[in-house]
Each structure stands twice: as C-alpha cells, then as structure tokens.
PDB file of C-alpha atoms and ligand atoms in Angstrom:
ATOM      1  CA  MET A  19     -24.964  -9.136   2.850  1.00  0.00           C
ATOM      2  CA  LEU A  20     -23.114  -5.900   1.010  1.00  0.00           C
ATOM      3  CA  THR A  21     -20.225  -4.337   2.797  1.00  0.00           C
ATOM      4  CA  ASP A  22     -20.828  -0.817   4.725  1.00  0.00           C
ATOM      5  CA  LEU A  23     -17.951   1.656   3.692  1.00  0.00           C
ATOM      6  CA  THR A  24     -17.099   2.151   7.568  1.00  0.00           C
ATOM      7  CA  ARG A  25     -13.871   1.016   6.446  1.00  0.00           C
ATOM      8  CA  CYS A  26     -13.021   2.188   3.177  1.00  0.00           C
ATOM      9  CA  SER A  27     -10.057   4.332   2.031  1.00  0.00           C
ATOM     10  CA  ILE A  28      -9.341   5.033  -1.165  1.00  0.00           C
ATOM     11  CA  HIS A  29      -5.403   5.241  -2.783  1.00  0.00           C
ATOM     12  CA  THR A  30      -4.957   8.321  -4.396  1.00  0.00           C
ATOM     13  CA  MET A  31      -3.422   6.247  -7.166  1.00  0.00           C
ATOM     14  CA  THR A  32      -6.086   4.359  -7.902  1.00  0.00           C
ATOM     15  CA  MET A  33      -8.158   7.726  -8.705  1.00  0.00           C
ATOM     16  CA  ARG A  34      -4.403   8.983 -10.746  1.00  0.00           C
ATOM     17  CA  PRO A  35      -5.650  11.437 -13.518  1.00  0.00           C
ATOM     18  CA  TRP A  36      -6.838  14.012  -9.987  1.00  0.00           C
ATOM     19  CA  SER A  37      -5.313  16.131  -7.955  1.00  0.00           C
ATOM     20  CA  LEU A  38      -5.475  15.498  -4.308  1.00  0.00           C
ATOM     21  CA  ALA A  39      -8.063  17.984  -4.426  1.00  0.00           C
ATOM     22  CA  GLN A  40     -10.213  16.348  -6.615  1.00  0.00           C
ATOM     23  CA  THR A  41      -9.754  13.407  -4.684  1.00  0.00           C
ATOM     24  CA  ILE A  42     -10.747  14.890  -1.743  1.00  0.00           C
ATOM     25  CA  SER A  43     -13.770  16.282  -3.496  1.00  0.00           C
ATOM     26  CA  GLY A  44     -14.608  12.266  -4.634  1.00  0.00           C
ATOM     27  CA  LEU A  45     -14.505  10.512  -2.012  1.00  0.00           C
ATOM     28  CA  GLN A  46     -16.842  13.420   0.064  1.00  0.00           C
ATOM     29  CA  ARG A  47     -19.498  12.877  -2.511  1.00  0.00           C
ATOM     30  CA  VAL A  48     -19.607   9.180  -2.149  1.00  0.00           C
ATOM     31  CA  GLY A  49     -19.054   9.347   1.590  1.00  0.00           C
ATOM     32  CA  VAL A  50     -15.462   7.344   1.322  1.00  0.00           C
ATOM     33  CA  PRO A  51     -14.314   7.988   4.947  1.00  0.00           C
ATOM     34  CA  GLY A  52     -10.598   7.266   4.585  1.00  0.00           C
ATOM     35  CA  ILE A  53      -7.733   8.302   2.172  1.00  0.00           C
ATOM     36  CA  THR A  54      -4.241   6.703   0.845  1.00  0.00           C
ATOM     37  CA  VAL A  55      -1.670   9.755  -0.162  1.00  0.00           C
ATOM     38  CA  TRP A  56       0.821   8.802  -2.897  1.00  0.00           C
ATOM     39  CA  ARG A  57       3.927  11.358  -2.621  1.00  0.00           C
ATOM     40  CA  GLN A  58       2.856  12.347  -6.424  1.00  0.00           C
ATOM     41  CA  HIS A  59      -0.331  14.486  -5.633  1.00  0.00           C
ATOM     42  CA  LEU A  60       1.174  15.676  -2.421  1.00  0.00           C
ATOM     43  CA  GLN A  61       4.026  17.090  -4.337  1.00  0.00           C
ATOM     44  CA  PRO A  62       2.314  19.724  -5.651  1.00  0.00           C
ATOM     45  CA  TYR A  63       1.381  21.220  -2.813  1.00  0.00           C
ATOM     46  CA  GLY A  64       3.717  20.822  -0.399  1.00  0.00           C
ATOM     47  CA  ALA A  65       3.492  18.554   2.293  1.00  0.00           C
ATOM     48  CA  GLU A  66       1.892  21.910   4.349  1.00  0.00           C
ATOM     49  CA  VAL A  67      -0.418  22.751   2.226  1.00  0.00           C
ATOM     50  CA  ALA A  68      -1.363  19.436   1.435  1.00  0.00           C
ATOM     51  CA  GLY A  69      -2.174  18.466   5.524  1.00  0.00           C
ATOM     52  CA  ARG A  70      -4.738  21.680   6.217  1.00  0.00           C
ATOM     53  CA  MET A  71      -6.418  20.149   3.096  1.00  0.00           C
ATOM     54  CA  LEU A  72      -7.111  16.270   4.225  1.00  0.00           C
ATOM     55  CA  ARG A  73      -7.594  18.065   8.333  1.00  0.00           C
ATOM     56  CA  ALA A  74     -10.362  20.225   7.077  1.00  0.00           C
ATOM     57  CA  SER A  75     -11.492  17.795   4.922  1.00  0.00           C
ATOM     58  CA  GLY A  76     -12.611  15.201   7.645  1.00  0.00           C
ATOM     59  CA  LEU A  77     -11.336  12.586   5.373  1.00  0.00           C
ATOM     60  CA  ARG A  78      -9.219   9.746   8.057  1.00  0.00           C
ATOM     61  CA  VAL A  79      -5.740   9.645   6.198  1.00  0.00           C
ATOM     62  CA  THR A  80      -4.591   5.786   7.073  1.00  0.00           C
ATOM     63  CA  ALA A  81      -1.250   6.128   4.690  1.00  0.00           C
ATOM     64  CA  LEU A  82       1.235   7.498   2.776  1.00  0.00           C
ATOM     65  CA  CYS A  83       2.498   5.302  -0.191  1.00  0.00           C
ATOM     66  CA  ARG A  84       5.618   5.507  -0.458  1.00  0.00           C
ATOM     67  CA  GLY A  85       8.953   5.241   0.575  1.00  0.00           C
ATOM     68  CA  GLY A  86      11.630   2.370   0.607  1.00  0.00           C
ATOM     69  CA  PHE A  87      13.667   0.507  -2.488  1.00  0.00           C
ATOM     70  CA  PHE A  88      16.420   0.647  -0.298  1.00  0.00           C
ATOM     71  CA  PRO A  89      18.945  -1.607  -2.189  1.00  0.00           C
ATOM     72  CA  ALA A  90      21.880  -0.076  -4.156  1.00  0.00           C
ATOM     73  CA  LYS A  91      25.203  -0.753  -5.731  1.00  0.00           C
ATOM     74  CA  ASP A  92      26.766   2.097  -4.423  1.00  0.00           C
ATOM     75  CA  LYS A  93      26.555   3.377  -0.072  1.00  0.00           C
ATOM     76  CA  PRO A  94      26.067   6.685  -2.322  1.00  0.00           C
ATOM     77  CA  ALA A  95      23.009   5.959  -2.917  1.00  0.00           C
ATOM     78  CA  ARG A  96      21.285   3.663  -0.238  1.00  0.00           C
ATOM     79  CA  GLU A  97      22.502   7.035   1.771  1.00  0.00           C
ATOM     80  CA  ALA A  98      20.683   7.914  -0.649  1.00  0.00           C
ATOM     81  CA  ALA A  99      17.561   6.469   0.422  1.00  0.00           C
ATOM     82  CA  LEU A 100      16.991   6.731   3.421  1.00  0.00           C
ATOM     83  CA  VAL A 101      17.510  10.449   3.454  1.00  0.00           C
ATOM     84  CA  ASP A 102      14.251  10.207   1.258  1.00  0.00           C
ATOM     85  CA  ASN A 103      12.916   7.841   3.327  1.00  0.00           C
ATOM     86  CA  ARG A 104      12.785   9.860   6.478  1.00  0.00           C
ATOM     87  CA  ARG A 105      11.593  12.754   4.398  1.00  0.00           C
ATOM     88  CA  ALA A 106       8.957  10.439   3.433  1.00  0.00           C
ATOM     89  CA  ILE A 107       8.496  10.360   7.355  1.00  0.00           C
ATOM     90  CA  ASP A 108       8.436  13.946   8.509  1.00  0.00           C
ATOM     91  CA  GLU A 109       5.596  14.457   5.182  1.00  0.00           C
ATOM     92  CA  ALA A 110       3.675  11.215   6.545  1.00  0.00           C
ATOM     93  CA  VAL A 111       3.841  13.291  10.744  1.00  0.00           C
ATOM     94  CA  THR A 112       2.662  16.637   8.389  1.00  0.00           C
ATOM     95  CA  ILE A 113      -0.468  15.039   6.678  1.00  0.00           C
ATOM     96  CA  GLY A 114      -1.415  12.956   9.378  1.00  0.00           C
ATOM     97  CA  ALA A 115      -0.465   9.637   8.261  1.00  0.00           C
ATOM     98  CA  PRO A 116       0.576   6.198  10.263  1.00  0.00           C
ATOM     99  CA  MET A 117       2.198   4.947   8.861  1.00  0.00           C
ATOM    100  CA  VAL A 118       4.451   4.996   5.767  1.00  0.00           C
ATOM    101  CA  VAL A 119       3.571   1.743   2.897  1.00  0.00           C
ATOM    102  CA  LEU A 120       7.132   0.484   2.146  1.00  0.00           C
ATOM    103  CA  VAL A 121       8.120  -1.365  -1.739  1.00  0.00           C
ATOM    104  CA  CYS A 122      11.134  -2.316  -0.481  1.00  0.00           C
ATOM    105  CA  GLY A 123      13.344  -2.263  -3.497  1.00  0.00           C
ATOM    106  CA  ALA A 124      15.198  -3.693  -5.898  1.00  0.00           C
ATOM    107  CA  VAL A 125      18.180  -4.104  -8.052  1.00  0.00           C
ATOM    108  CA  PRO A 126      18.149  -5.709 -12.083  1.00  0.00           C
ATOM    109  CA  GLY A 127      20.779  -8.154 -11.128  1.00  0.00           C
ATOM    110  CA  MET A 128      21.569  -8.417  -7.958  1.00  0.00           C
ATOM    111  CA  PRO A 129      21.054 -11.080  -5.856  1.00  0.00           C
ATOM    112  CA  LEU A 130      17.609 -11.033  -4.364  1.00  0.00           C
ATOM    113  CA  SER A 131      20.295 -12.530  -0.857  1.00  0.00           C
ATOM    114  CA  GLU A 132      21.893  -9.322  -0.888  1.00  0.00           C
ATOM    115  CA  ALA A 133      18.888  -6.946  -1.735  1.00  0.00           C
ATOM    116  CA  ARG A 134      17.358  -8.246   0.837  1.00  0.00           C
ATOM    117  CA  GLN A 135      20.217  -8.070   3.413  1.00  0.00           C
ATOM    118  CA  GLN A 136      20.647  -4.156   2.192  1.00  0.00           C
ATOM    119  CA  ILE A 137      16.796  -4.314   2.901  1.00  0.00           C
ATOM    120  CA  HIS A 138      16.088  -5.377   6.174  1.00  0.00           C
ATOM    121  CA  ASP A 139      19.790  -3.449   6.669  1.00  0.00           C
ATOM    122  CA  GLY A 140      17.715   0.172   5.546  1.00  0.00           C
ATOM    123  CA  ILE A 141      15.286  -0.445   7.281  1.00  0.00           C
ATOM    124  CA  ALA A 142      16.404  -1.226  10.713  1.00  0.00           C
ATOM    125  CA  ALA A 143      18.363   2.462   9.819  1.00  0.00           C
ATOM    126  CA  LEU A 144      14.986   3.961   9.473  1.00  0.00           C
ATOM    127  CA  GLU A 145      13.654   2.581  12.289  1.00  0.00           C
ATOM    128  CA  PRO A 146      14.322   5.059  14.480  1.00  0.00           C
ATOM    129  CA  TYR A 147      13.264   7.824  13.020  1.00  0.00           C
ATOM    130  CA  ALA A 148       9.978   6.506  12.668  1.00  0.00           C
ATOM    131  CA  LYS A 149       9.468   5.455  16.690  1.00  0.00           C
ATOM    132  CA  ALA A 150      10.607   8.774  17.372  1.00  0.00           C
ATOM    133  CA  ASN A 151       8.557  10.239  14.907  1.00  0.00           C
ATOM    134  CA  ARG A 152       5.284   7.408  15.496  1.00  0.00           C
ATOM    135  CA  VAL A 153       5.411   6.703  11.888  1.00  0.00           C
ATOM    136  CA  LYS A 154       4.841   3.104  11.401  1.00  0.00           C
ATOM    137  CA  LEU A 155       7.048   1.650   8.767  1.00  0.00           C
ATOM    138  CA  ALA A 156       4.809  -0.835   6.698  1.00  0.00           C
ATOM    139  CA  ILE A 157       6.328  -3.039   4.892  1.00  0.00           C
ATOM    140  CA  GLU A 158       4.779  -4.364   1.529  1.00  0.00           C
ATOM    141  CA  PRO A 159       5.509  -7.411   0.107  1.00  0.00           C
ATOM    142  CA  LEU A 160       5.398  -7.741  -3.915  1.00  0.00           C
ATOM    143  CA  HIS A 161       4.300 -10.275  -6.093  1.00  0.00           C
ATOM    144  CA  PRO A 162       7.089 -11.869  -7.252  1.00  0.00           C
ATOM    145  CA  LEU A 163       7.058 -10.847 -11.392  1.00  0.00           C
ATOM    146  CA  TYR A 164       7.747  -6.887  -9.285  1.00  0.00           C
ATOM    147  CA  ALA A 165      10.754  -9.424  -7.836  1.00  0.00           C
ATOM    148  CA  ALA A 166      14.428  -7.860 -10.380  1.00  0.00           C
ATOM    149  CA  ASP A 167      13.437  -3.713 -10.336  1.00  0.00           C
ATOM    150  CA  ARG A 168      10.245  -3.665  -7.644  1.00  0.00           C
ATOM    151  CA  SER A 169      10.680  -5.789  -4.445  1.00  0.00           C
ATOM    152  CA  ALA A 170      12.844  -8.397  -3.263  1.00  0.00           C
ATOM    153  CA  VAL A 171      10.066  -9.113  -1.109  1.00  0.00           C
ATOM    154  CA  ASN A 172       7.739 -11.096  -1.892  1.00  0.00           C
ATOM    155  CA  THR A 173       6.003 -13.573   0.698  1.00  0.00           C
ATOM    156  CA  MET A 174       4.115 -12.682   4.039  1.00  0.00           C
ATOM    157  CA  ALA A 175       6.161 -14.935   5.494  1.00  0.00           C
ATOM    158  CA  GLN A 176       9.138 -12.923   3.869  1.00  0.00           C
ATOM    159  CA  ALA A 177       8.428  -9.449   5.177  1.00  0.00           C
ATOM    160  CA  ARG A 178       7.335 -11.744   8.620  1.00  0.00           C
ATOM    161  CA  ALA A 179      10.938 -12.187   8.653  1.00  0.00           C
ATOM    162  CA  ILE A 180      11.791  -8.653   8.739  1.00  0.00           C
ATOM    163  CA  CYS A 181       9.744  -7.755  11.081  1.00  0.00           C
ATOM    164  CA  GLU A 182      10.833 -11.121  13.577  1.00  0.00           C
ATOM    165  CA  ALA A 183      14.569  -9.400  12.935  1.00  0.00           C
ATOM    166  CA  VAL A 184      14.011  -5.903  13.891  1.00  0.00           C
ATOM    167  CA  ARG A 185      11.613  -6.098  16.687  1.00  0.00           C
ATOM    168  CA  SER A 186      10.186  -2.716  16.927  1.00  0.00           C
ATOM    169  CA  PRO A 187       6.245  -1.179  17.168  1.00  0.00           C
ATOM    170  CA  TRP A 188       6.997   0.631  13.926  1.00  0.00           C
ATOM    171  CA  VAL A 189       7.581  -1.775  11.843  1.00  0.00           C
ATOM    172  CA  GLY A 190       5.015  -3.927  11.192  1.00  0.00           C
ATOM    173  CA  ILE A 191       3.177  -5.641   7.056  1.00  0.00           C
ATOM    174  CA  ALA A 192       0.513  -4.107   4.503  1.00  0.00           C
ATOM    175  CA  ALA A 193      -0.984  -7.011   2.937  1.00  0.00           C
ATOM    176  CA  ASP A 194      -1.679  -6.319  -0.594  1.00  0.00           C
ATOM    177  CA  VAL A 195      -4.168  -9.138  -1.977  1.00  0.00           C
ATOM    178  CA  TYR A 196      -3.149  -8.575  -5.808  1.00  0.00           C
ATOM    179  CA  HIS A 197       0.379  -9.717  -4.284  1.00  0.00           C
ATOM    180  CA  ILE A 198      -0.480 -12.539  -1.657  1.00  0.00           C
ATOM    181  CA  TRP A 199      -3.087 -14.573  -2.928  1.00  0.00           C
ATOM    182  CA  TRP A 200      -1.117 -16.797  -5.191  1.00  0.00           C
ATOM    183  CA  ASP A 201       0.466 -17.803  -1.603  1.00  0.00           C
ATOM    184  CA  PRO A 202      -0.426 -21.176  -0.029  1.00  0.00           C
ATOM    185  CA  ASP A 203       0.830 -19.739   3.105  1.00  0.00           C
ATOM    186  CA  ALA A 204      -0.719 -16.275   2.899  1.00  0.00           C
ATOM    187  CA  GLU A 205      -4.187 -16.826   5.084  1.00  0.00           C
ATOM    188  CA  VAL A 206      -1.476 -19.031   7.984  1.00  0.00           C
ATOM    189  CA  GLU A 207       0.305 -15.803   7.547  1.00  0.00           C
ATOM    190  CA  LEU A 208      -2.058 -13.510   8.378  1.00  0.00           C
ATOM    191  CA  ALA A 209      -2.460 -14.973  11.315  1.00  0.00           C
ATOM    192  CA  ARG A 210       1.065 -14.890  11.895  1.00  0.00           C
ATOM    193  CA  ALA A 211       1.522 -11.516  11.257  1.00  0.00           C
ATOM    194  CA  GLY A 212      -1.441 -10.182  13.580  1.00  0.00           C
ATOM    195  CA  ALA A 213      -1.361 -12.068  16.325  1.00  0.00           C
ATOM    196  CA  ALA A 214       1.671 -10.182  16.703  1.00  0.00           C
ATOM    197  CA  GLY A 215       0.830  -6.889  15.652  1.00  0.00           C
ATOM    198  CA  TRP A 216       2.647  -6.583  12.951  1.00  0.00           C
ATOM    199  CA  LEU A 217      -0.149  -5.981  10.452  1.00  0.00           C
ATOM    200  CA  CYS A 218      -1.422  -2.957   9.809  1.00  0.00           C
ATOM    201  CA  GLY A 219      -2.362  -2.498   5.934  1.00  0.00           C
ATOM    202  CA  PHE A 220      -5.157  -3.816   3.142  1.00  0.00           C
ATOM    203  CA  HIS A 221      -5.184  -3.590   0.048  1.00  0.00           C
ATOM    204  CA  VAL A 222      -7.564  -4.746  -2.131  1.00  0.00           C
ATOM    205  CA  CYS A 223      -8.159  -5.186  -6.263  1.00  0.00           C
ATOM    206  CA  ASP A 224      -8.741  -7.738  -8.799  1.00  0.00           C
ATOM    207  CA  TRP A 225      -6.360  -9.821 -10.168  1.00  0.00           C
ATOM    208  CA  ARG A 226      -7.442 -10.143 -13.720  1.00  0.00           C
ATOM    209  CA  VAL A 227      -7.160 -13.614 -15.194  1.00  0.00           C
ATOM    210  CA  GLU A 228      -6.040 -12.030 -18.546  1.00  0.00           C
ATOM    211  CA  THR A 229      -3.729  -9.739 -17.071  1.00  0.00           C
ATOM    212  CA  ARG A 230      -2.845  -7.658 -20.230  1.00  0.00           C
ATOM    213  CA  ASP A 231      -0.450  -4.816 -18.175  1.00  0.00           C
ATOM    214  CA  LEU A 232       2.430  -5.757 -14.823  1.00  0.00           C
ATOM    215  CA  LEU A 233       2.322  -3.304 -13.390  1.00  0.00           C
ATOM    216  CA  ASN A 234      -0.672  -0.892 -14.909  1.00  0.00           C
ATOM    217  CA  ASP A 235      -3.697  -3.630 -15.558  1.00  0.00           C
ATOM    218  CA  ARG A 236      -5.260  -4.052 -11.933  1.00  0.00           C
ATOM    219  CA  GLY A 237      -8.890  -5.328 -11.375  1.00  0.00           C
ATOM    220  CA  LEU A 238     -11.573  -4.058  -9.641  1.00  0.00           C
ATOM    221  CA  MET A 239     -13.551  -6.173  -6.926  1.00  0.00           C
ATOM    222  CA  GLY A 240     -15.268  -8.746  -8.721  1.00  0.00           C
ATOM    223  CA  GLU A 241     -13.284  -8.556 -11.660  1.00  0.00           C
ATOM    224  CA  GLY A 242     -10.954 -11.150 -11.385  1.00  0.00           C
ATOM    225  CA  CYS A 243     -10.135 -14.701  -8.941  1.00  0.00           C
ATOM    226  CA  ILE A 244      -9.068 -13.146  -6.498  1.00  0.00           C
ATOM    227  CA  ASP A 245     -11.711 -14.297  -2.967  1.00  0.00           C
ATOM    228  CA  ILE A 246     -11.361 -11.085  -1.494  1.00  0.00           C
ATOM    229  CA  PRO A 247     -13.796 -11.797   1.652  1.00  0.00           C
ATOM    230  CA  HIS A 248     -11.456 -14.954   2.745  1.00  0.00           C
ATOM    231  CA  LEU A 249      -8.451 -12.371   2.737  1.00  0.00           C
ATOM    232  CA  ARG A 250     -10.184 -10.172   4.701  1.00  0.00           C
ATOM    233  CA  ASN A 251     -11.525 -13.108   7.278  1.00  0.00           C
ATOM    234  CA  ALA A 252      -8.575 -14.268   7.597  1.00  0.00           C
ATOM    235  CA  ALA A 253      -6.841 -10.949   7.995  1.00  0.00           C
ATOM    236  CA  GLU A 254     -10.248  -9.743  10.599  1.00  0.00           C
ATOM    237  CA  ARG A 255      -9.443 -13.472  12.443  1.00  0.00           C
ATOM    238  CA  ALA A 256      -6.304 -12.332  12.821  1.00  0.00           C
ATOM    239  CA  GLY A 257      -7.342  -9.223  14.863  1.00  0.00           C
ATOM    240  CA  PHE A 258      -6.702  -6.477  12.283  1.00  0.00           C
ATOM    241  CA  THR A 259      -9.267  -4.082  13.160  1.00  0.00           C
ATOM    242  CA  GLY A 260      -7.598  -1.046  10.088  1.00  0.00           C
ATOM    243  CA  PHE A 261      -8.898   0.279   6.824  1.00  0.00           C
ATOM    244  CA  ASN A 262      -9.488  -1.638   3.840  1.00  0.00           C
ATOM    245  CA  GLU A 263      -7.198   0.356   0.753  1.00  0.00           C
ATOM    246  CA  VAL A 264      -8.541   0.672  -2.579  1.00  0.00           C
ATOM    247  CA  GLU A 265      -5.453   0.485  -4.738  1.00  0.00           C
ATOM    248  CA  ILE A 266      -6.033   0.293  -8.001  1.00  0.00           C
ATOM    249  CA  PHE A 267      -3.253   0.955 -11.016  1.00  0.00           C
ATOM    250  CA  SER A 268      -5.136   1.026 -14.586  1.00  0.00           C
ATOM    251  CA  THR A 269      -4.932   2.321 -17.154  1.00  0.00           C
ATOM    252  CA  THR A 270      -7.604   1.623 -19.075  1.00  0.00           C
ATOM    253  CA  ARG A 271      -9.522   3.162 -15.931  1.00  0.00           C
ATOM    254  CA  TRP A 272      -7.254   6.039 -15.125  1.00  0.00           C
ATOM    255  CA  ALA A 273      -8.554   7.019 -19.330  1.00  0.00           C
ATOM    256  CA  GLY A 274     -12.122   7.140 -18.313  1.00  0.00           C
ATOM    257  CA  ASP A 275     -14.557   9.678 -17.191  1.00  0.00           C
ATOM    258  CA  GLN A 276     -13.419   9.291 -12.661  1.00  0.00           C
ATOM    259  CA  ASP A 277     -16.230   9.876 -11.190  1.00  0.00           C
ATOM    260  CA  ALA A 278     -17.999   6.895 -12.898  1.00  0.00           C
ATOM    261  CA  TRP A 279     -14.795   4.877 -11.810  1.00  0.00           C
ATOM    262  CA  LEU A 280     -15.314   6.713  -8.509  1.00  0.00           C
ATOM    263  CA  ASP A 281     -18.737   4.797  -8.290  1.00  0.00           C
ATOM    264  CA  ALA A 282     -17.783   2.191  -9.700  1.00  0.00           C
ATOM    265  CA  ILE A 283     -15.663   1.412  -7.246  1.00  0.00           C
ATOM    266  CA  VAL A 284     -17.832   2.277  -4.001  1.00  0.00           C
ATOM    267  CA  ASP A 285     -20.630  -0.347  -5.799  1.00  0.00           C
ATOM    268  CA  ALA A 286     -17.745  -3.151  -5.941  1.00  0.00           C
ATOM    269  CA  TYR A 287     -16.376  -2.027  -2.726  1.00  0.00           C
ATOM    270  CA  ARG A 288     -19.656  -3.184  -1.430  1.00  0.00           C
ATOM    271  CA  ARG A 289     -21.088  -6.241  -3.290  1.00  0.00           C
ATOM    272  CA  TYR A 290     -17.321  -8.175  -3.256  1.00  0.00           C
ATOM    273  CA  THR A 291     -15.400  -7.081  -0.437  1.00  0.00           C
TER     274      THR A 291
HETATM  275 ZN1   ZN B  26      -0.263  -2.260  -1.924  1.00  0.00          ZN
END
C-alpha cells in the first residue's frame, strides 16, 4: 500500500542546491504539504521576507533547523551559543515554525559527560525563552559516529533524560531514523517519548550499507537497511501524529538534477515510508 503525502515534509537541506524559493515551488509542484527550513536557506532572504513567502505558499512549516551546539570550552562561547539559539527561536516565530531542532553539540577532547552536562544546562537556560515564544525545542539524538564533534546526545534515552530533568512542555525529542535505527531500545524509547508527550519530530531517510561519507551520504528511503515503516509505526502507536520529514544529505544527489531528485523522493516516500 502506498503512503499518501498528507504528512510528508521535506527539509530544505534535502534540496541543498535550491534556494528557498525554488524549494517552495518544487514542493508545490509535487504536492508535498510540509517544509522544514534550514537557517542557511533562510539567511539570503531574512526571516521576515522568508516568512511572507512561506505564508503565501500555503505550505506548513514543520520546523526550523537548527539550534543547539551548546558545549564550549569557555563561558563566553557558551553564552554566545545561547544568544544564537534565542535568535533561532525568533526566526522560528517569524516564519511560523512550531519547533527548533537541536543538534546538541560536542567539543573534540571534552569528556562526553561534561558535554552532556553543558547540553542539559544550555537547554535549561534556553527553555524560558522557548516557552515565552511558544516554540518547542526538539532534541535530536545523533548517531554515535557524531559524538566527537556534533552531538554528545546519541540515544533516545539520553534525550529522554534531558526531557525528564528539564520537565517542560516546550522541550521534546525529534527522532531521526538515521540516528536511532541501530539502537536496541529505539522502539521502547519511542513509546516512552510518545507516552510522555515528548515526541515532536520524526525524520526519515535511509542508511546506505556501503556508506561513503559520514555526513553527506544518506540514502533515499528504500535504498538502505532501515525498516522505516516499523519505526514509523512505533512512533504512531505512541501517539505521534506529526509530519514525516524527509532529511537527506547526499553529495551525489545534490550534484544531479533537483527536479528529478524531488520526483524520486516523492516516489520513495510513497513506497517505503
Ligand atoms: Zn534529522
């Protein structure tokens, strides 16, 4: 049975070579209703203009990517990260995004336990601003291969621990199949996050068995070894009703024709999500 597109969203980063305007018209052409906007695609327009474009498009803005990167060696750098995160929340408000996705950060050489403490402290410090602006902070656990420099939050359980500690309806979890598929606790943690009301984002792509690049070689759904419908069902059984956001970083795909790439994404979404 084919999956319909009613809950399909695509990250602007998936269409990296395209401007925001090009991605908006591409999604309109294929009938994808949702869009998650990356800040680098927002930046050439500014949030005000981009917000007007998005509202006029009729697309639903599913999230702003991304905030986070909380840990740093010294206090001024951690403060600067908080300033930037508040700016991301402002941008989310301006473009109508209900959440900011957090890639939590890590510093090479810093003990992971210390990085995790700084991440907790950063999110706790940011929460009042998120709450005041009614924008959710979505903690995205990253695959452990990124623990050195991108995120010291590597499992759903670690993300849940932060949610439990901060205890706010404005702090939740974005689950990305690329990052959680290997985790033996993925299903049980999806259930826990869903039951607690913390599951606010769900990202799809695939894990290429012969991965050629640690960052920019994600597979199209159906092209790798992740049982996406299984994880999606686990999220939905836990009460998740949000969008399935297609987030694919692929140097190979970005080098080709983007209209054909978008058509391939829609076809794969229908078949394998
Ligand atoms: Zn993701």
